[in-house]
mmCIF file of C-alpha atoms in Angstrom:
data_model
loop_
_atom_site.group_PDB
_atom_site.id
_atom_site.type_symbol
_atom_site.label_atom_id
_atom_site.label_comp_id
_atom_site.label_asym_id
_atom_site.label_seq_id
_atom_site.Cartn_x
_atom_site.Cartn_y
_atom_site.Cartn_z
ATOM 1 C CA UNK A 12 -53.710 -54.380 -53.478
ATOM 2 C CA UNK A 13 -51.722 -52.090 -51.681
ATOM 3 C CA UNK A 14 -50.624 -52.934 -48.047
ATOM 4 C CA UNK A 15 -50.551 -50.363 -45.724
ATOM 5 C CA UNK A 16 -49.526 -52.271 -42.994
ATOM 6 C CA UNK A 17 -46.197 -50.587 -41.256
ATOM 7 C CA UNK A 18 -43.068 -52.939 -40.077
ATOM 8 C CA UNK A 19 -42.935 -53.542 -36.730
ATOM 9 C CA UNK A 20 -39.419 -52.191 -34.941
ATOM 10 C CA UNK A 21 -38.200 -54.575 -31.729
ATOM 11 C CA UNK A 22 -35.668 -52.644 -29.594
ATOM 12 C CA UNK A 23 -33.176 -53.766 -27.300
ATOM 13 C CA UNK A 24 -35.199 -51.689 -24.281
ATOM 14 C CA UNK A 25 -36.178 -53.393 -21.422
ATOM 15 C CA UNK A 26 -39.668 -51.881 -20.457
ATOM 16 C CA UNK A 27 -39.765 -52.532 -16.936
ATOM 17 C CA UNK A 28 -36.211 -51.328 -16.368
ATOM 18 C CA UNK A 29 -37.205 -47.939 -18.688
ATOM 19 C CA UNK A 30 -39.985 -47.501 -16.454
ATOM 20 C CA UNK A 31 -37.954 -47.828 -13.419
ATOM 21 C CA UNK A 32 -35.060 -45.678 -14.725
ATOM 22 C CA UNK A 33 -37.588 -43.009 -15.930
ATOM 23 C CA UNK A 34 -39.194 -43.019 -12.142
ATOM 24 C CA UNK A 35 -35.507 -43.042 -10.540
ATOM 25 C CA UNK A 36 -35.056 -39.812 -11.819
ATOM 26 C CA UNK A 37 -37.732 -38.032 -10.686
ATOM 27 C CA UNK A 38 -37.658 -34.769 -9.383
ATOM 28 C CA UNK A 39 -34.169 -34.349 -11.539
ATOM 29 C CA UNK A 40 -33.167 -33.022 -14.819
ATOM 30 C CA UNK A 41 -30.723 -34.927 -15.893
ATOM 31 C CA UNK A 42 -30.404 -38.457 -18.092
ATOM 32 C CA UNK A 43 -29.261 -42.251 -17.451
ATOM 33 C CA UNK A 44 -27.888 -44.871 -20.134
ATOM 34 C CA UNK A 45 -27.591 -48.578 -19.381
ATOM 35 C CA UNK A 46 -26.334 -51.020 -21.858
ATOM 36 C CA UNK A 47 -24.621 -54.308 -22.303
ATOM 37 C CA UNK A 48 -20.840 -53.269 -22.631
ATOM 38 C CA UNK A 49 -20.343 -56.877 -24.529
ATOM 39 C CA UNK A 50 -22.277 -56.377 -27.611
ATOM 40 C CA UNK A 51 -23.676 -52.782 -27.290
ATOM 41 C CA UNK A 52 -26.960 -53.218 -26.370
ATOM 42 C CA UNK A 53 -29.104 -50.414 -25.038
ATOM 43 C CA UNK A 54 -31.051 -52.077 -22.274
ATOM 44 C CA UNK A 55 -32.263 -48.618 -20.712
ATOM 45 C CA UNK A 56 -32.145 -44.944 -21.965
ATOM 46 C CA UNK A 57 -34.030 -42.176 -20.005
ATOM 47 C CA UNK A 58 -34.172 -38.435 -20.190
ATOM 48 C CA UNK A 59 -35.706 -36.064 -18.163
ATOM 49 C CA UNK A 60 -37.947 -34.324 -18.266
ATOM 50 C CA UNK A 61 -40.073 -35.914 -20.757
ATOM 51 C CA UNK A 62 -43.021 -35.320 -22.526
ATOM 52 C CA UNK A 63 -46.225 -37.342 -23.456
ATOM 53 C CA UNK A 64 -46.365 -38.299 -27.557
ATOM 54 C CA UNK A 65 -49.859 -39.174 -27.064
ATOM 55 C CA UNK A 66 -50.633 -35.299 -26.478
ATOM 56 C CA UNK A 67 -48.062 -34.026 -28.455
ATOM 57 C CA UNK A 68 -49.676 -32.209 -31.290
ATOM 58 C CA UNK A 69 -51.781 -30.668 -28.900
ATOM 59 C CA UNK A 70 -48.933 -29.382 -26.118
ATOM 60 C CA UNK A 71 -46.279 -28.729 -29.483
ATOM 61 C CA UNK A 72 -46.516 -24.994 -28.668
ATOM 62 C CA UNK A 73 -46.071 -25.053 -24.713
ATOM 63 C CA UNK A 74 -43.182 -28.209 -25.414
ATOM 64 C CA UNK A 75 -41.017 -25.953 -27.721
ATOM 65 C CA UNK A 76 -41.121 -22.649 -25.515
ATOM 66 C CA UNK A 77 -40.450 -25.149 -22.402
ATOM 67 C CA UNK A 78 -37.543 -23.322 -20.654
ATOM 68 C CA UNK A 79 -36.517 -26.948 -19.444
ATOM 69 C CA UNK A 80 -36.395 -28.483 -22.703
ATOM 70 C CA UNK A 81 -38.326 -31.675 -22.397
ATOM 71 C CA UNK A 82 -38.455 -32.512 -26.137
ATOM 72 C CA UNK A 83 -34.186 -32.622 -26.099
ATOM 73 C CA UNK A 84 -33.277 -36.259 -25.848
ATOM 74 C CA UNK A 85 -30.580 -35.285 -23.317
ATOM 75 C CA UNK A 86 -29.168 -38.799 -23.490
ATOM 76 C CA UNK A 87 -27.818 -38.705 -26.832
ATOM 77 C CA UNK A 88 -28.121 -34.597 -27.598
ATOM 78 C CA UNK A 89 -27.468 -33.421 -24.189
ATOM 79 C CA UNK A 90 -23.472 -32.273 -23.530
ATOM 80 C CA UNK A 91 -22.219 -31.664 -19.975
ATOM 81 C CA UNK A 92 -19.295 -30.827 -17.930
ATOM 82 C CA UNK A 93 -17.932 -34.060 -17.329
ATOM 83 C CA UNK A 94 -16.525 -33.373 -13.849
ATOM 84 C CA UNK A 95 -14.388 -36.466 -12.609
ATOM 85 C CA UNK A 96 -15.917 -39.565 -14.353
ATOM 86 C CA UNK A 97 -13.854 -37.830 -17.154
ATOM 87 C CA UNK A 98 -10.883 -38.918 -15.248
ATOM 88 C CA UNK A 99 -10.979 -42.303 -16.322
ATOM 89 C CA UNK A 100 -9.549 -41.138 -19.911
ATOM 90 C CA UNK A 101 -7.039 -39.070 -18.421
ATOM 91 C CA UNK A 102 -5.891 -42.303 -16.459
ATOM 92 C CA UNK A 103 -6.133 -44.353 -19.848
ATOM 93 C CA UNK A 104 -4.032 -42.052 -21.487
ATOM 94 C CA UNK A 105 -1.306 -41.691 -18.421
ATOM 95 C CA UNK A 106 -1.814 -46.029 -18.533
ATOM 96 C CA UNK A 107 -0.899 -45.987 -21.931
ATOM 97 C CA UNK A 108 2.403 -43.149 -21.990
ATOM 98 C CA UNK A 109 4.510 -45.202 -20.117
ATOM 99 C CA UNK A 110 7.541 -42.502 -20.159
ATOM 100 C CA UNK A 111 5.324 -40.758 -17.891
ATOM 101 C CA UNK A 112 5.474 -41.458 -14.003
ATOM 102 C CA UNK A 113 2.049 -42.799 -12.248
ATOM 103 C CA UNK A 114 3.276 -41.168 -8.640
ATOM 104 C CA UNK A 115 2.967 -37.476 -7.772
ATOM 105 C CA UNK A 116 3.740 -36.117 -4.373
ATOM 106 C CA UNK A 117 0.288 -34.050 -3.588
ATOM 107 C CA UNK A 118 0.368 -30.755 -1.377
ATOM 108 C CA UNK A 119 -3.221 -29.929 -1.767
ATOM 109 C CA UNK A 120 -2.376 -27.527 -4.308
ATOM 110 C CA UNK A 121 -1.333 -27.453 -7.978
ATOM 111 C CA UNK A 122 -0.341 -24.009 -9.552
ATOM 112 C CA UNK A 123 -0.396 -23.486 -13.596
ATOM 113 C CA UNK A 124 0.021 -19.715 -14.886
ATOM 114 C CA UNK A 125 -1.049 -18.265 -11.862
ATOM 115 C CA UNK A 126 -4.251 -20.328 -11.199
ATOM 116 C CA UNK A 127 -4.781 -22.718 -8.315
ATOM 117 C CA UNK A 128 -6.168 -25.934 -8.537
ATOM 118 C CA UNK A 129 -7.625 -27.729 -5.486
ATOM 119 C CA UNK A 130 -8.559 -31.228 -4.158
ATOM 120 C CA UNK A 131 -12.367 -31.282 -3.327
ATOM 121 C CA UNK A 132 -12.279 -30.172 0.528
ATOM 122 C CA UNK A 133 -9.466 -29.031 0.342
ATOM 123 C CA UNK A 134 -7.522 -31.899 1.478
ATOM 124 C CA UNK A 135 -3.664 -33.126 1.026
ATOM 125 C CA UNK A 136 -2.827 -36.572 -0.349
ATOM 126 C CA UNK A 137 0.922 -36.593 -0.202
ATOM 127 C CA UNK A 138 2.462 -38.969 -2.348
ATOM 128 C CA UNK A 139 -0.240 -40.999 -4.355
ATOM 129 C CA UNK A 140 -0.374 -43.256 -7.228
ATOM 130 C CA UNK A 141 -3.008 -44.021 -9.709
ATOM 131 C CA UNK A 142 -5.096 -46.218 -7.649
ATOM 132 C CA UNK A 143 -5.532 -43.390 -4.900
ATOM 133 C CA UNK A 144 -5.852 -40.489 -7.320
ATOM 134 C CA UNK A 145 -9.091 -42.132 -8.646
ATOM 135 C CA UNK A 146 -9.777 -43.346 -5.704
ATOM 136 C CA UNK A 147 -10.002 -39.906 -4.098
ATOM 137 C CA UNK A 148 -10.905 -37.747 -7.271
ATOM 138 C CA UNK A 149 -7.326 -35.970 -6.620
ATOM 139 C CA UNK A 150 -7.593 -33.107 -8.742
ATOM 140 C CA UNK A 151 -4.374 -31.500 -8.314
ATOM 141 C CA UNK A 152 -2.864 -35.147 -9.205
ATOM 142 C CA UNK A 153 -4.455 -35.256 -13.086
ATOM 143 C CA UNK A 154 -3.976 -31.523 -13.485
ATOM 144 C CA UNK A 155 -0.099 -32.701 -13.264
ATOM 145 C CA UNK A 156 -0.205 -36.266 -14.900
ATOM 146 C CA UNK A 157 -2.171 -34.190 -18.146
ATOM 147 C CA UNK A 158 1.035 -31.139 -18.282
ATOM 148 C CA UNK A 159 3.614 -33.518 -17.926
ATOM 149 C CA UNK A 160 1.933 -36.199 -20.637
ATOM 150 C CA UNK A 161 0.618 -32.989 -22.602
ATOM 151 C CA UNK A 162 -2.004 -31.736 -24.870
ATOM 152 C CA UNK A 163 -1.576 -34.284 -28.132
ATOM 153 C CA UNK A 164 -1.992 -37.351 -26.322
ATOM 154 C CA UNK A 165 -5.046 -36.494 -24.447
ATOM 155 C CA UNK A 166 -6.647 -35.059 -27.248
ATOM 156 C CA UNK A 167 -5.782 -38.466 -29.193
ATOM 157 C CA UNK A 168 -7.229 -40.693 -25.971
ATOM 158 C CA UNK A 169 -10.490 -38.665 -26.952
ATOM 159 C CA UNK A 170 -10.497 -38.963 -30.385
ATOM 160 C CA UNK A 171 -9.962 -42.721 -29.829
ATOM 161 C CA UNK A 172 -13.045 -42.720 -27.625
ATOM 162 C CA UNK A 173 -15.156 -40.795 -30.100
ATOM 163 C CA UNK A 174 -14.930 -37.170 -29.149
ATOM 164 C CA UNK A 175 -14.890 -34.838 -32.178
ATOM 165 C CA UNK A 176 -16.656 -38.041 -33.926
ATOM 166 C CA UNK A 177 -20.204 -38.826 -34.567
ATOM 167 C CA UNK A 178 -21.045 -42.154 -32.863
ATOM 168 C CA UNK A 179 -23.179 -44.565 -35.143
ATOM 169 C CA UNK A 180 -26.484 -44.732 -33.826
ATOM 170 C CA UNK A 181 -30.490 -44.701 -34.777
ATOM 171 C CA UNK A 182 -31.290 -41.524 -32.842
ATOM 172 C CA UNK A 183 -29.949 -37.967 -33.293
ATOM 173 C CA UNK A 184 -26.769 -37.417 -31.753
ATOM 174 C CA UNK A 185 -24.298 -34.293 -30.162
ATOM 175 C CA UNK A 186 -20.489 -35.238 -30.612
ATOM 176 C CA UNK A 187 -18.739 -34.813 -27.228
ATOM 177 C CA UNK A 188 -15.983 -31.897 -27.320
ATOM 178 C CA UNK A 189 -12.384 -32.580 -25.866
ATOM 179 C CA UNK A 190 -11.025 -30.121 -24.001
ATOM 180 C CA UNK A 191 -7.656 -30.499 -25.949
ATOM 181 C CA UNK A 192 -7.686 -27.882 -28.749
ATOM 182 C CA UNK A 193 -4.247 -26.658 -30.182
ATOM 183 C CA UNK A 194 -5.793 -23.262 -28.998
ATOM 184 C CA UNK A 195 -5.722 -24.711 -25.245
ATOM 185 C CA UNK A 196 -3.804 -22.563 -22.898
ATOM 186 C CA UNK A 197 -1.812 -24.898 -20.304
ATOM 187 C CA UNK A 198 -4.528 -23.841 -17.704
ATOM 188 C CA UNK A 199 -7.447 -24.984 -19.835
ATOM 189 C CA UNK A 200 -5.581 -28.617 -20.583
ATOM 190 C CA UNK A 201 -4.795 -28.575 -16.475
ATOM 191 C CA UNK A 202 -8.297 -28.069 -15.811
ATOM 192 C CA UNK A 203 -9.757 -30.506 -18.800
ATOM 193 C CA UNK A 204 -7.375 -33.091 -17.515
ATOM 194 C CA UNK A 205 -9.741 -33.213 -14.600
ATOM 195 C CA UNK A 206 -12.916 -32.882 -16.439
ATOM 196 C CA UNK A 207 -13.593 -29.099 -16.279
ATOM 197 C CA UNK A 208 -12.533 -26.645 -19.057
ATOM 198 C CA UNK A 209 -14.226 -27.200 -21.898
ATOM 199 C CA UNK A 210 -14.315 -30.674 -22.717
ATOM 200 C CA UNK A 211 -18.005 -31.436 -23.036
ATOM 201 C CA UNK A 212 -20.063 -35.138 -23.244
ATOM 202 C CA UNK A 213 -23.013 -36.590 -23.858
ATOM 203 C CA UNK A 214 -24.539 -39.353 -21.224
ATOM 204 C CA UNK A 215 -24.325 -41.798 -24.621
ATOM 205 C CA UNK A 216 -20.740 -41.265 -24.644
ATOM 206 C CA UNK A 217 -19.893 -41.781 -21.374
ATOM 207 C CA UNK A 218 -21.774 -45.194 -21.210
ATOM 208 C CA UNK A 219 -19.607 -46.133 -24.446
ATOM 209 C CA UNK A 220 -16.295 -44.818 -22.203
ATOM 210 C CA UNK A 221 -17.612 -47.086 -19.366
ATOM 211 C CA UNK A 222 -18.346 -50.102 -21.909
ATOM 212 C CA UNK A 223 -14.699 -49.836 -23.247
ATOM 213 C CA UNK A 224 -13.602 -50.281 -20.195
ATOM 214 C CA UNK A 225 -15.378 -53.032 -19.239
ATOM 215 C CA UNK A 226 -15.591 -55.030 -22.481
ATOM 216 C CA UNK A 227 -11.710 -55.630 -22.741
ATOM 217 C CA UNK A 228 -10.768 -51.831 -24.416
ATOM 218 C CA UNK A 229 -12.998 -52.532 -27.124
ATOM 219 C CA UNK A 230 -15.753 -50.137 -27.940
ATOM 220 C CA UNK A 231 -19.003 -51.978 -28.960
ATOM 221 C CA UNK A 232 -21.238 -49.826 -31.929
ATOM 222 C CA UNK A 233 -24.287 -49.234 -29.381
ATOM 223 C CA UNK A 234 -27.565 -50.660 -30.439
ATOM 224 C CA UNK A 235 -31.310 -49.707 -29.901
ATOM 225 C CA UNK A 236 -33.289 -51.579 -32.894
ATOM 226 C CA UNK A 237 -32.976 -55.503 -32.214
ATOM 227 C CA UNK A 238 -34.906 -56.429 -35.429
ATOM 228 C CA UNK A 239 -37.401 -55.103 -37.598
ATOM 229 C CA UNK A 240 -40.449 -57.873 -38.573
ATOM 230 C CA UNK A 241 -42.764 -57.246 -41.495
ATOM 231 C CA UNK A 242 -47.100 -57.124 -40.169
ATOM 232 C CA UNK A 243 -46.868 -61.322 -40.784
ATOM 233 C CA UNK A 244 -43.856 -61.379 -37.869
ATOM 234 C CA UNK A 245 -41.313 -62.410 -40.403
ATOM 235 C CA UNK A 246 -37.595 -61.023 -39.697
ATOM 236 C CA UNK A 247 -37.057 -58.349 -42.377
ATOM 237 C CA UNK A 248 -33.869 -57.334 -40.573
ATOM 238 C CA UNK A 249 -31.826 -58.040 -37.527
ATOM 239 C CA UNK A 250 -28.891 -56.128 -36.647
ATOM 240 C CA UNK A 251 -25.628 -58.261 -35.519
ATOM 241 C CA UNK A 252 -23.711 -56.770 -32.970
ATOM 242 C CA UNK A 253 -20.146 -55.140 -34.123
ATOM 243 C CA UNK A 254 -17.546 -53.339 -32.711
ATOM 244 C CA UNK A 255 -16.644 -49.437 -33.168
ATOM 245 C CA UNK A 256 -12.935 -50.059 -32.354
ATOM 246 C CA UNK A 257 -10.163 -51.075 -29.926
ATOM 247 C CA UNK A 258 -9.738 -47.982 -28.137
ATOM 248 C CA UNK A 259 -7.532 -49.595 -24.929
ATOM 249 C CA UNK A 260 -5.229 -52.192 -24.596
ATOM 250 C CA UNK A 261 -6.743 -55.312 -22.748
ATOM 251 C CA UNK A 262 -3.572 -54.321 -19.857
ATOM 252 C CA UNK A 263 -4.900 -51.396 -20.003
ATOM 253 C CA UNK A 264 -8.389 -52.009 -19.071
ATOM 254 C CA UNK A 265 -7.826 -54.301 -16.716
ATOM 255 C CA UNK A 266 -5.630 -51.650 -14.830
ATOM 256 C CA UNK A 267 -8.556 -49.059 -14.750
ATOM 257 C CA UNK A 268 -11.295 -52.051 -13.978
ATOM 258 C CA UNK A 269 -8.946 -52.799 -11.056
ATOM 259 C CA UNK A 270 -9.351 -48.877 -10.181
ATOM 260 C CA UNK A 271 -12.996 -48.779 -9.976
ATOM 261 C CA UNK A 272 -13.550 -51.898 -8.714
ATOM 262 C CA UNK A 273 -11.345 -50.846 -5.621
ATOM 263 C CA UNK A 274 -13.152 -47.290 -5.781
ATOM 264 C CA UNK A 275 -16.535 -48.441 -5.434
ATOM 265 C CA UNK A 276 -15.771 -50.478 -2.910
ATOM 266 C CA UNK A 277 -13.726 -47.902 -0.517
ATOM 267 C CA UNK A 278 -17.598 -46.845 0.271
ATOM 268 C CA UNK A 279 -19.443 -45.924 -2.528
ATOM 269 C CA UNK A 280 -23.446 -45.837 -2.605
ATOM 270 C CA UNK A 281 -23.301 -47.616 -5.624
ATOM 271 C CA UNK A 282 -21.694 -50.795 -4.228
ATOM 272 C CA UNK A 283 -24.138 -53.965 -4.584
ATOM 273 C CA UNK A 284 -23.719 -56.625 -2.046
ATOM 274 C CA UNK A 285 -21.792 -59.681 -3.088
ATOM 275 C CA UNK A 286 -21.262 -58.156 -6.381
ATOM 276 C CA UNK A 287 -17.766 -56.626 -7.278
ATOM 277 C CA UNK A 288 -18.896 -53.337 -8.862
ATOM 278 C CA UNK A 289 -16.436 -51.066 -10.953
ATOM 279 C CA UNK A 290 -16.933 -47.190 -11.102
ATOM 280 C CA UNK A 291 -16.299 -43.754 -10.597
ATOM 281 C CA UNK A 292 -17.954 -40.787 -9.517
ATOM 282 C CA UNK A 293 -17.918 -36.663 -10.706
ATOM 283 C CA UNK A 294 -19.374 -33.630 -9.635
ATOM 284 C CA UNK A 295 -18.803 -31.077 -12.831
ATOM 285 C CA UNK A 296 -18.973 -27.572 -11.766
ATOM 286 C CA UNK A 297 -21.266 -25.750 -13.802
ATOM 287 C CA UNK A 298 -21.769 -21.378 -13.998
ATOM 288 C CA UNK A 299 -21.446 -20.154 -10.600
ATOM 289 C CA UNK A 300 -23.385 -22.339 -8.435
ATOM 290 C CA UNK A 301 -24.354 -25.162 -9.286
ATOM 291 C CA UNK A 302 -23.013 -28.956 -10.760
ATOM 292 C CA UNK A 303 -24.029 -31.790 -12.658
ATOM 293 C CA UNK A 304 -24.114 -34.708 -10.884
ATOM 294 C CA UNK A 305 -22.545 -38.227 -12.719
ATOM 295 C CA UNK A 306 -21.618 -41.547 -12.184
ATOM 296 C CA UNK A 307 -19.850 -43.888 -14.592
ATOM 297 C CA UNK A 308 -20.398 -48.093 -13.642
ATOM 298 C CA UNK A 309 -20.530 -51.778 -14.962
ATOM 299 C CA UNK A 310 -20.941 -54.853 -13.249
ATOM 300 C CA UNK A 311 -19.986 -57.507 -12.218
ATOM 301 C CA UNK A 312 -16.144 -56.240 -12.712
ATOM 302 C CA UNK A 313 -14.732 -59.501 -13.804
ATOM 303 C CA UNK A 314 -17.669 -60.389 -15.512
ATOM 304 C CA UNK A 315 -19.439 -57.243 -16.928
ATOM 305 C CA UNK A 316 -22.739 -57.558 -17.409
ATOM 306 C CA UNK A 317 -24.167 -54.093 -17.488
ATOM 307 C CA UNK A 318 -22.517 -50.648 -17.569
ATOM 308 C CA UNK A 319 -24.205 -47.374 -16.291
ATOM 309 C CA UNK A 320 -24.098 -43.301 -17.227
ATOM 310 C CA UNK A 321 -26.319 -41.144 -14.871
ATOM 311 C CA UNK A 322 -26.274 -37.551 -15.479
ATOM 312 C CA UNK A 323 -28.112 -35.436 -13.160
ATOM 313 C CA UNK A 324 -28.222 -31.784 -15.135
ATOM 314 C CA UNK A 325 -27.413 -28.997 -12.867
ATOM 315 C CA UNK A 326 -28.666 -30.642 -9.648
ATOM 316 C CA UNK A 327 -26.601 -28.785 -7.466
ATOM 317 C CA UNK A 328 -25.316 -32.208 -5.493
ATOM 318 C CA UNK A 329 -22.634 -34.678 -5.471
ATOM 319 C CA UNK A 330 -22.497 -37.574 -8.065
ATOM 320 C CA UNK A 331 -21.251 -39.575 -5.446
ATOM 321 C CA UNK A 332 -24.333 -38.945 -2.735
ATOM 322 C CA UNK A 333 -27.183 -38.817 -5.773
ATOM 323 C CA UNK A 334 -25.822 -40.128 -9.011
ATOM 324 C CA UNK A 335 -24.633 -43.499 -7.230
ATOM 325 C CA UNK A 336 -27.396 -45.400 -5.917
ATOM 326 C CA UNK A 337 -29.234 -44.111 -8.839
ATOM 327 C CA UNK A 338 -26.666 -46.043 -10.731
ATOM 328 C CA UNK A 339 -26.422 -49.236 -8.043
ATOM 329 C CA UNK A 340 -30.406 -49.673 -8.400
ATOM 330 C CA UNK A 341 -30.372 -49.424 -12.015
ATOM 331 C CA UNK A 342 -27.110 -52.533 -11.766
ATOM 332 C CA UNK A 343 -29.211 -54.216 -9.530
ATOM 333 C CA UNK A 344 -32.326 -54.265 -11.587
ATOM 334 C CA UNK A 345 -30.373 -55.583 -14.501
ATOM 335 C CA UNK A 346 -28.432 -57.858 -12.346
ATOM 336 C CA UNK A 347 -31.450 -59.650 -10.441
ATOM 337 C CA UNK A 348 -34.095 -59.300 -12.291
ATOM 338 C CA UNK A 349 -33.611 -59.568 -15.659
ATOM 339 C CA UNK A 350 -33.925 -63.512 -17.065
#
């Protein structure tokens, strides 16, 4: 007889930590990603605004004319202005050209064919290294570092971390966009350097970024479907974690773990008490008013454990005031109260 009894799919979600990321952004457009950055598991992945399946057929027409898109799964289809957590690549590439000098003397302004780049504020650094520049979100200082390393090597950082590429995975996704065309003008690699222009990612992405980092330089495949089990709870299929690719030396990661780890813990609202946290904020500017709000994070640093994208689509804030805890609770959740 025929057996019309469906598999059963077991995913790598945690509920209660879905339930509390899905709650954590409320009142916000936007999307967050949490995963483990060792073997690529998706422990959390939220966007909103969302939608109820259980009504679906019967709100389809209202869903699809939704000016806010809730039925766009803007964690793996959603691409944003990266703002500075993009900053982090620019720094792996400048790590990794080591004909090109880490120091810049900052004077609060940095001038390429007759456009003006600024530090947020407006403030001067004077001479800073890499530590500082990410430490500060010096804009003017990765505006440089990305003219004097140039175009090809930037654009090649992103390739290695999937831009351009479709990253394996068992929902739909957007391919991020570097900013690093051979049509790029000097300006628009100046400003991409610093995550304007038009380099473009999804929250997915980033997460995989801040898992590199984290896991060594390697990039692990991300993972939503633990196993699938036939109706009798036999294990049809279980999928074995792998790795996409090294995308960093191990030097090199350590170098930008060291960064973040010493960012997050010059003040940011993502720090965690007794915990040695690792990340970076950005504030993408988006049309004329308004910004998408990120943060990039994993944690413990020397231990990772869980690593963090938060999105918050056109929110008008700073990542570092409303992205941050958002990222800190969801660490913390993971962190304490997982088993």
């Amino acid at each position: 007889e025929q057996n019309n009894k469906g598999n059963d799919v077991e995913l790598t979600i945690d509920t209660g930590l879905q339930t509390f990321a899905y709650n954590l952004l409320e009142g916000h457009k936007g999307a967050i990603v949490a995963m483990n950055p060792s073997n690529g598991k998706i422990y959390c992945m939220v966007s909103r605004p969302g939608f109820d399946p259980n009504t679906l057929e019967s709100n389809w027409n209202e869903l699809i004319e939704a000016e806010n898109s809730p039925l766009l799964n803007r964690a793996t289809q959603g691409l944003y202005t990266p703002g500075s957590v993009f900053k982090v690549i620019t720094a792996a590439a400048v790590i990794e050209t080591p004909t090109v000098s880490q120091e810049y003397n900052d004077t609060g302004e940095y001038i390429i064919e007759g456009y003006t780049i600024r530090n947020y504020g407006e403030k001067v650094y004077g001479e800073i290294g890499m530590k500082e520049a990410l430490m500060y979100s010096v804009n003017t200082y990765f505006a440089d570092l990305g003219i004097r390393m140039g175009r090809e090597a930037l654009n090649t950082m992103c390739e290695k971390f999937y831009f351009g590429d479709r990253i394996p995975f068992e929902l739909p996704t957007s391919t991020s966009i570097s900013g690093f065309s051979k049509e790029s003008s000097k300006q628009e690699i100046a400003a991409a350097s610093f995550g304007q222009g038009k380099t473009l990612v999804t929250p997915l992405n980033m997460a995989l970024v801040t898992s590199t980092i984290a896991n060594g330089g390697t990039m692990p495949a991300p993972i939503l479907v633990n196993r699938v089990l036939s109706f009798e709870g036999n294990v049809l299929k279980e999928t074995k974690p792998y790795a996409l690719r090294r995308v960093l030396t191990p030097e090199t990661a350590k170098h930008l773990t060291a960064y973040m780890t010493d960012t997050v813990a010059a003040g940011s609202l993502a720090a965690i008490q007794g915990v040695n946290v690792a990340g970076k904020s950005g504030t993408a500017e988006v049309g004329e008013d308004t910004t998408n709000a990120w943060f990039i994070s994993f944690a413990p640093s020397d231990n990772p454990k869980v690593a963090v994208a938060v999105v918050l689509e056109e929110d008008g804030t700073h990542g570092a005031d409303t992205a941050a805890p958002i990222a800190g609770e969801i660490m913390k959740y993971v962190l304490f109260q997982f088993n």
